Amino acid sequence: MKERKLTYYITADIPEKMQMLKLDALLALFETLVARPFRCRPVYLEGVWGGYYIHRLRNLPKEMRNCAWVFDMIPLEVSIVAKTDEFEFEAPFFTFVQAMGETLLGHQAFTEFGGYFPIRFNYDDTFNSSGNMSIQCHPHEEYVVKNHREFGRQDESYYVCVASQGAKTFLGFEEENSCEEFFKEARRVEHTGEKIDYEHYIHAVPSVPGTQVMIPAGTVHASGRNQVILEIGSLTVGSYTYKLYDYQRIDPQTGIPRPIHLKMGAEVIRGERTAEWVNENLVNHGGIVRQGEGYLEKIVGEHDLLYFSLRNLVFDKEITDNTDGLFHVLSLVDGTKARVESIKDPSKYYEMNYMDIVVIPASLGEYRIVNEGVGTMIIHKTHLKRH
């Protein structure tokens, strides 16, 4: 069979403004983009528990009644955009990942994950909202493969960026018998419509900005109201969230109670992950890995069940780092503005604003982050564990 080769790439998401590039021109554009730090174009979604912090921060349309999810770097949802004085060209980030491969990801990530970007990032906003996220859990790898015919387990983590009065992050069960008792109550009220005292069963971690919790598959959890969290998770093609209790809320779009997934949740839940185990293993787990005058890097979350490392870069004026052949993802979680630039060629840079999420391609090598605001800055950094 004769091999077929792509000749032109056409964007048709806006039919009235279709664009076409020759393959060579598209690849040249991608090669320009992958040679520098970059940010994707976010996607904003409303939700029954949506808040208002990012809605105000990013001046979202007034027609949006709230903003629950901010897909800043969900690889299969976002796009990458090139702007010039003459035109703007947008392509799916997934297309960019497939085209740039090892240059973007690095050898280790490309070998393990092929054409997929292996970590996903988004903000969950419940600030001044009417309630919490649903009490939920996610499946392990064998369950995903068998029941959804896809690859990969669904692990997550939450980093608290903003927290107001009474903010909590729910994680794990209170005691050894709490899981069984919770499911018994959840099954009962699924039919009666009553509410339950979920905090009697589900452990809560006080939410203070800078708190990092890890959520391996099977761990019961939820983001409580009055906070904005940076959610970082493992590679998923779909999204398998099994809601166990949703406070008897009505879906505003359908007018009926939101779906509950107790059967599937019961098949993957890890009831032995109690408050004691959670606090010892999943909350603020790490320590300082390097420091000098005016800067330090510390691990804020690592666990054997998660294949990525969660870190904070804390500095007054600037800090340097090195991809060493493995992509990094940065989020400005405390501070106003930072310049991220290649040390070898400072003309290759990106200026981050508060809560921007920026990708550092593996090929960039040594880079510098300069604090262009006032006071100490904190950059949250994520990368794959090396092996």
XYZ file of C-alpha atoms in Angstrom:
387
model
C 0.000 0.000 0.000
C 1.335 3.406 -0.958
C 2.258 5.546 2.041
C 0.189 8.696 2.362
C 1.720 11.907 3.602
C 0.017 14.967 4.986
C 0.410 17.862 2.560
C -1.717 20.613 4.090
C -3.111 21.302 7.539
C -6.519 23.017 7.665
C -8.158 24.604 10.718
C -11.936 24.605 10.405
C -13.227 25.138 13.944
C -14.538 28.524 12.727
C -15.948 27.749 9.233
C -16.018 31.419 8.245
C -12.295 31.747 9.017
C -10.753 28.512 7.782
C -6.973 28.551 7.489
C -4.537 26.308 5.666
C -0.799 25.767 6.004
C 1.519 23.504 4.095
C 2.985 20.758 6.253
C 6.490 22.221 6.016
C 5.205 25.613 7.192
C 3.264 24.027 10.045
C 6.301 22.099 11.267
C 8.476 25.199 11.005
C 5.933 27.065 13.124
C 5.888 24.258 15.701
C 9.687 24.164 15.808
C 9.721 27.892 16.575
C 7.226 27.400 19.404
C 8.967 24.383 20.949
C 12.239 26.304 21.202
C 10.893 28.507 23.998
C 8.714 28.409 27.117
C 5.041 28.620 26.144
C 1.513 28.657 27.507
C -1.552 27.013 25.985
C -4.912 28.679 25.382
C -7.141 27.784 28.356
C -10.700 26.452 28.359
C -13.196 27.710 30.968
C -16.233 25.722 32.100
C -19.153 26.431 34.414
C -20.198 23.934 37.076
C -22.724 23.418 39.850
C -19.976 24.101 42.421
C -18.213 26.799 40.390
C -16.656 29.825 42.051
C -15.699 33.366 41.139
C -12.008 33.940 41.876
C -10.660 33.171 38.405
C -13.793 34.604 36.806
C -12.738 37.968 38.223
C -8.983 37.464 37.887
C -9.139 36.763 34.148
C -12.114 38.993 33.379
C -14.250 36.198 31.957
C -17.501 37.002 30.130
C -20.362 38.220 32.309
C -22.574 35.616 30.641
C -20.673 32.894 32.529
C -22.594 32.351 35.764
C -19.429 30.970 37.425
C -16.168 29.232 36.563
C -15.650 25.755 37.976
C -12.909 24.296 35.787
C -9.994 26.141 34.209
C -8.317 23.802 31.734
C -4.992 25.619 31.513
C -3.069 22.534 30.419
C -5.356 19.547 29.883
C -3.423 18.104 26.917
C -6.405 16.731 24.991
C -8.587 19.816 25.567
C -6.390 22.882 25.043
C -4.790 24.414 21.962
C -1.568 26.184 21.105
C -1.675 29.527 19.314
C 0.892 31.369 17.221
C 0.348 35.100 16.779
C 2.098 37.395 14.319
C 1.344 40.905 13.133
C -0.522 39.435 10.183
C -2.415 36.400 11.490
C -3.219 34.044 14.345
C -2.956 30.294 13.854
C -4.389 27.803 16.345
C -3.910 24.046 16.498
C -4.788 21.346 19.061
C -2.042 20.897 21.628
C -2.246 17.146 20.990
C -1.248 17.759 17.359
C 1.714 19.818 18.548
C 2.782 17.063 20.972
C 2.629 14.406 18.266
C 4.624 16.542 15.859
C 7.334 17.672 18.282
C 7.612 14.425 20.232
C 10.956 13.955 21.944
C 12.016 17.586 21.475
C 9.115 18.651 23.674
C 8.853 15.714 26.066
C 12.395 14.433 26.395
C 13.632 10.903 25.763
C 12.263 9.325 28.954
C 8.742 10.741 28.567
C 8.615 10.123 24.823
C 9.718 6.510 25.251
C 7.199 5.817 28.008
C 4.196 7.768 26.728
C 4.726 8.066 22.973
C 2.615 10.823 21.462
C 0.878 11.757 24.709
C 1.722 14.551 27.133
C 1.752 12.552 30.383
C 0.572 15.083 32.984
C -2.541 17.267 33.039
C -3.113 20.560 34.845
C -6.181 22.584 35.695
C -7.565 24.893 38.344
C -10.714 23.988 40.299
C -12.471 27.094 41.626
C -14.967 26.863 44.494
C -14.177 30.351 45.845
C -17.364 31.961 47.224
C -19.308 29.126 45.629
C -22.478 27.466 46.916
C -20.794 24.207 47.844
C -18.078 21.578 47.575
C -17.080 19.301 44.740
C -18.805 15.941 44.952
C -17.327 13.293 47.266
C -15.559 11.110 44.704
C -12.809 8.671 43.786
C -10.932 7.521 40.666
C -10.030 4.072 39.290
C -6.742 2.183 39.194
C -5.108 0.996 35.963
C -6.530 -2.540 35.781
C -10.048 -1.206 36.260
C -9.675 1.431 33.548
C -8.313 -1.086 31.043
C -10.998 -3.681 31.784
C -14.046 -1.427 32.092
C -13.242 1.544 29.877
C -10.844 -0.056 27.392
C -8.317 2.719 27.862
C -4.864 2.850 29.429
C -3.618 4.347 32.639
C -4.746 4.816 36.219
C -6.234 8.127 37.317
C -4.093 9.691 40.020
C -4.430 13.316 41.067
C -3.070 15.934 43.432
C -4.331 19.251 44.795
C -2.202 22.298 45.590
C -4.076 25.000 47.490
C -3.467 28.358 45.785
C -6.209 30.458 47.404
C -8.290 29.741 50.504
C -10.905 31.711 52.391
C -13.050 31.163 55.473
C -13.419 27.571 56.580
C -11.839 26.066 53.473
C -11.181 22.311 53.659
C -9.872 19.596 51.398
C -11.530 16.231 51.951
C -9.131 13.300 51.758
C -9.488 9.749 53.060
C -11.863 8.245 55.604
C -11.910 9.185 59.291
C -11.593 5.667 60.709
C -11.297 2.040 59.583
C -15.051 1.422 59.607
C -15.941 4.794 58.060
C -15.822 3.526 54.464
C -18.399 0.776 55.012
C -20.685 3.071 56.993
C -20.412 5.855 54.411
C -21.352 3.600 51.486
C -24.290 2.201 53.468
C -25.621 5.702 54.074
C -24.878 6.869 50.513
C -26.855 3.938 49.057
C -29.767 4.659 51.353
C -30.088 8.375 50.588
C -29.627 7.798 46.860
C -33.260 6.620 46.933
C -34.687 8.796 49.706
C -33.162 12.135 48.687
C -32.034 12.861 52.250
C -28.744 14.531 53.077
C -26.091 12.857 55.196
C -23.429 14.071 57.590
C -20.589 13.273 55.200
C -17.992 14.929 57.441
C -18.669 12.224 60.010
C -17.105 9.726 57.570
C -14.749 11.732 55.337
C -11.537 13.206 56.761
C -10.850 16.907 56.119
C -7.462 18.631 55.823
C -7.503 22.386 56.632
C -6.832 24.313 53.423
C -4.012 26.800 53.796
C -2.314 28.297 50.715
C 0.708 26.123 49.989
C -0.890 22.882 51.183
C -0.122 19.985 48.821
C -2.159 16.791 48.963
C -1.718 13.728 46.768
C -4.646 11.591 45.629
C -3.623 8.134 44.379
C -6.364 6.210 42.563
C -8.987 4.824 44.928
C -8.633 7.592 47.538
C -11.911 9.269 48.512
C -11.611 13.044 48.157
C -13.191 16.391 47.269
C -12.202 20.029 47.084
C -14.268 21.996 49.586
C -15.829 25.392 48.983
C -13.976 28.700 49.308
C -10.723 27.757 47.631
C -8.884 27.554 44.335
C -6.742 24.487 43.850
C -4.190 23.583 41.212
C -5.121 20.050 40.187
C -2.329 17.968 38.689
C -3.036 14.462 37.472
C -1.790 11.474 35.547
C -2.415 10.849 31.856
C -6.037 10.076 31.059
C -7.791 9.927 27.708
C -11.227 10.062 29.303
C -12.045 11.308 32.788
C -13.328 8.712 35.200
C -14.710 10.416 38.266
C -16.991 8.201 40.315
C -19.274 10.463 42.356
C -20.159 8.858 45.673
C -22.198 11.672 47.218
C -23.254 15.013 45.746
C -25.308 16.640 48.510
C -28.555 15.910 46.574
C -27.822 18.694 44.090
C -29.830 19.183 40.923
C -27.995 19.457 37.616
C -28.855 22.950 36.289
C -28.803 21.722 32.689
C -30.959 18.605 33.056
C -33.118 19.584 36.032
C -32.599 16.163 37.634
C -30.222 14.967 40.378
C -26.618 14.622 39.239
C -25.540 11.011 38.563
C -23.970 8.944 41.349
C -21.590 6.022 40.679
C -21.645 3.983 43.868
C -21.274 0.589 42.171
C -18.082 1.514 40.328
C -16.811 3.555 43.262
C -17.205 0.612 45.621
C -15.144 -1.548 43.258
C -12.098 0.771 43.388
C -12.324 2.531 46.770
C -9.465 2.122 49.244
C -11.240 2.197 52.580
C -8.038 1.567 54.544
C -6.771 5.055 53.653
C -7.827 6.673 56.901
C -6.984 10.043 58.428
C -3.825 8.739 60.071
C -2.502 7.155 56.858
C -3.451 10.193 54.759
C -1.695 12.674 57.029
C 1.457 10.550 57.144
C 1.636 9.777 53.422
C -0.334 12.231 51.294
C -0.105 15.719 52.832
C 2.925 18.040 52.385
C 5.228 15.104 51.810
C 8.799 16.132 50.921
C 11.598 18.504 51.854
C 14.295 20.887 50.621
C 16.442 19.579 47.755
C 18.617 22.662 47.147
C 18.991 26.168 48.499
C 21.213 29.207 48.342
C 21.124 32.908 49.076
C 17.605 34.120 48.315
C 16.256 30.867 46.848
C 15.330 27.255 47.540
C 13.676 24.307 45.843
C 11.628 21.893 47.903
C 9.551 18.817 47.204
C 5.988 19.404 48.392
C 4.618 16.080 47.211
C 6.035 12.718 46.140
C 4.612 9.233 46.549
C 5.480 5.827 45.104
C 2.007 5.626 43.509
C 2.496 8.884 41.556
C 4.975 9.040 38.676
C 5.464 12.811 38.902
C 7.206 15.036 41.433
C 5.552 18.169 42.852
C 7.873 20.993 43.919
C 8.035 24.640 44.901
C 10.657 27.103 43.715
C 10.811 29.874 46.330
C 12.980 32.915 45.578
C 13.359 36.654 46.015
C 14.945 37.836 42.766
C 15.693 34.896 40.483
C 16.361 31.188 40.336
C 17.943 28.985 37.685
C 17.002 25.449 36.717
C 17.749 22.843 34.065
C 15.338 20.519 32.271
C 18.200 18.062 31.816
C 16.270 16.478 28.968
C 12.867 16.275 30.684
C 10.001 18.772 30.305
C 8.944 20.932 33.262
C 5.586 22.619 33.899
C 5.499 25.802 35.994
C 2.630 27.622 37.671
C 3.009 31.042 39.272
C 1.120 30.460 42.528
C 2.412 33.373 44.630
C 3.608 36.577 42.979
C 2.524 38.901 40.192
C 4.824 38.530 37.204
C 7.854 36.471 36.209
C 10.040 36.194 33.138
C 11.029 32.630 32.216
C 13.928 32.613 29.759
C 16.512 30.355 28.197
C 19.951 30.994 29.684
C 21.611 30.135 26.376
C 19.345 32.495 24.411
C 17.376 34.958 26.606
C 15.367 36.079 23.560
C 13.462 32.822 23.989
C 11.232 33.697 26.934
C 7.710 33.874 28.291
C 6.347 36.438 30.738
C 4.108 34.696 33.264
C 1.304 36.385 35.141
C -0.220 35.177 38.387
C -1.654 31.641 37.980
C -0.379 31.181 34.424
C 0.786 27.650 33.633
C 3.854 27.455 31.393
C 5.540 24.483 29.717
C 9.326 24.312 29.556
C 10.256 22.006 26.634
C 12.815 19.312 27.431
C 15.169 20.684 24.772
C 15.399 24.133 26.416
C 18.008 22.958 28.933
C 19.151 25.646 31.379
C 16.640 28.372 32.115
C 16.157 31.274 34.489
C 13.075 32.622 36.259
C 13.229 36.318 37.132
C 10.843 37.859 39.661
C 9.466 41.004 38.025
C 7.214 41.817 40.968
C 7.724 42.648 44.634
C 8.406 40.236 47.480
C 9.148 36.520 47.577
C 7.802 34.492 44.646
C 6.638 30.876 44.597
C 6.560 28.852 41.393
C 4.994 25.401 41.546
C 7.031 23.006 39.384
C 6.045 19.555 38.139
C 8.095 16.998 36.237
C 8.272 13.242 35.837
C 10.330 11.302 38.332
C 13.638 10.315 36.797
C 14.676 6.682 36.487
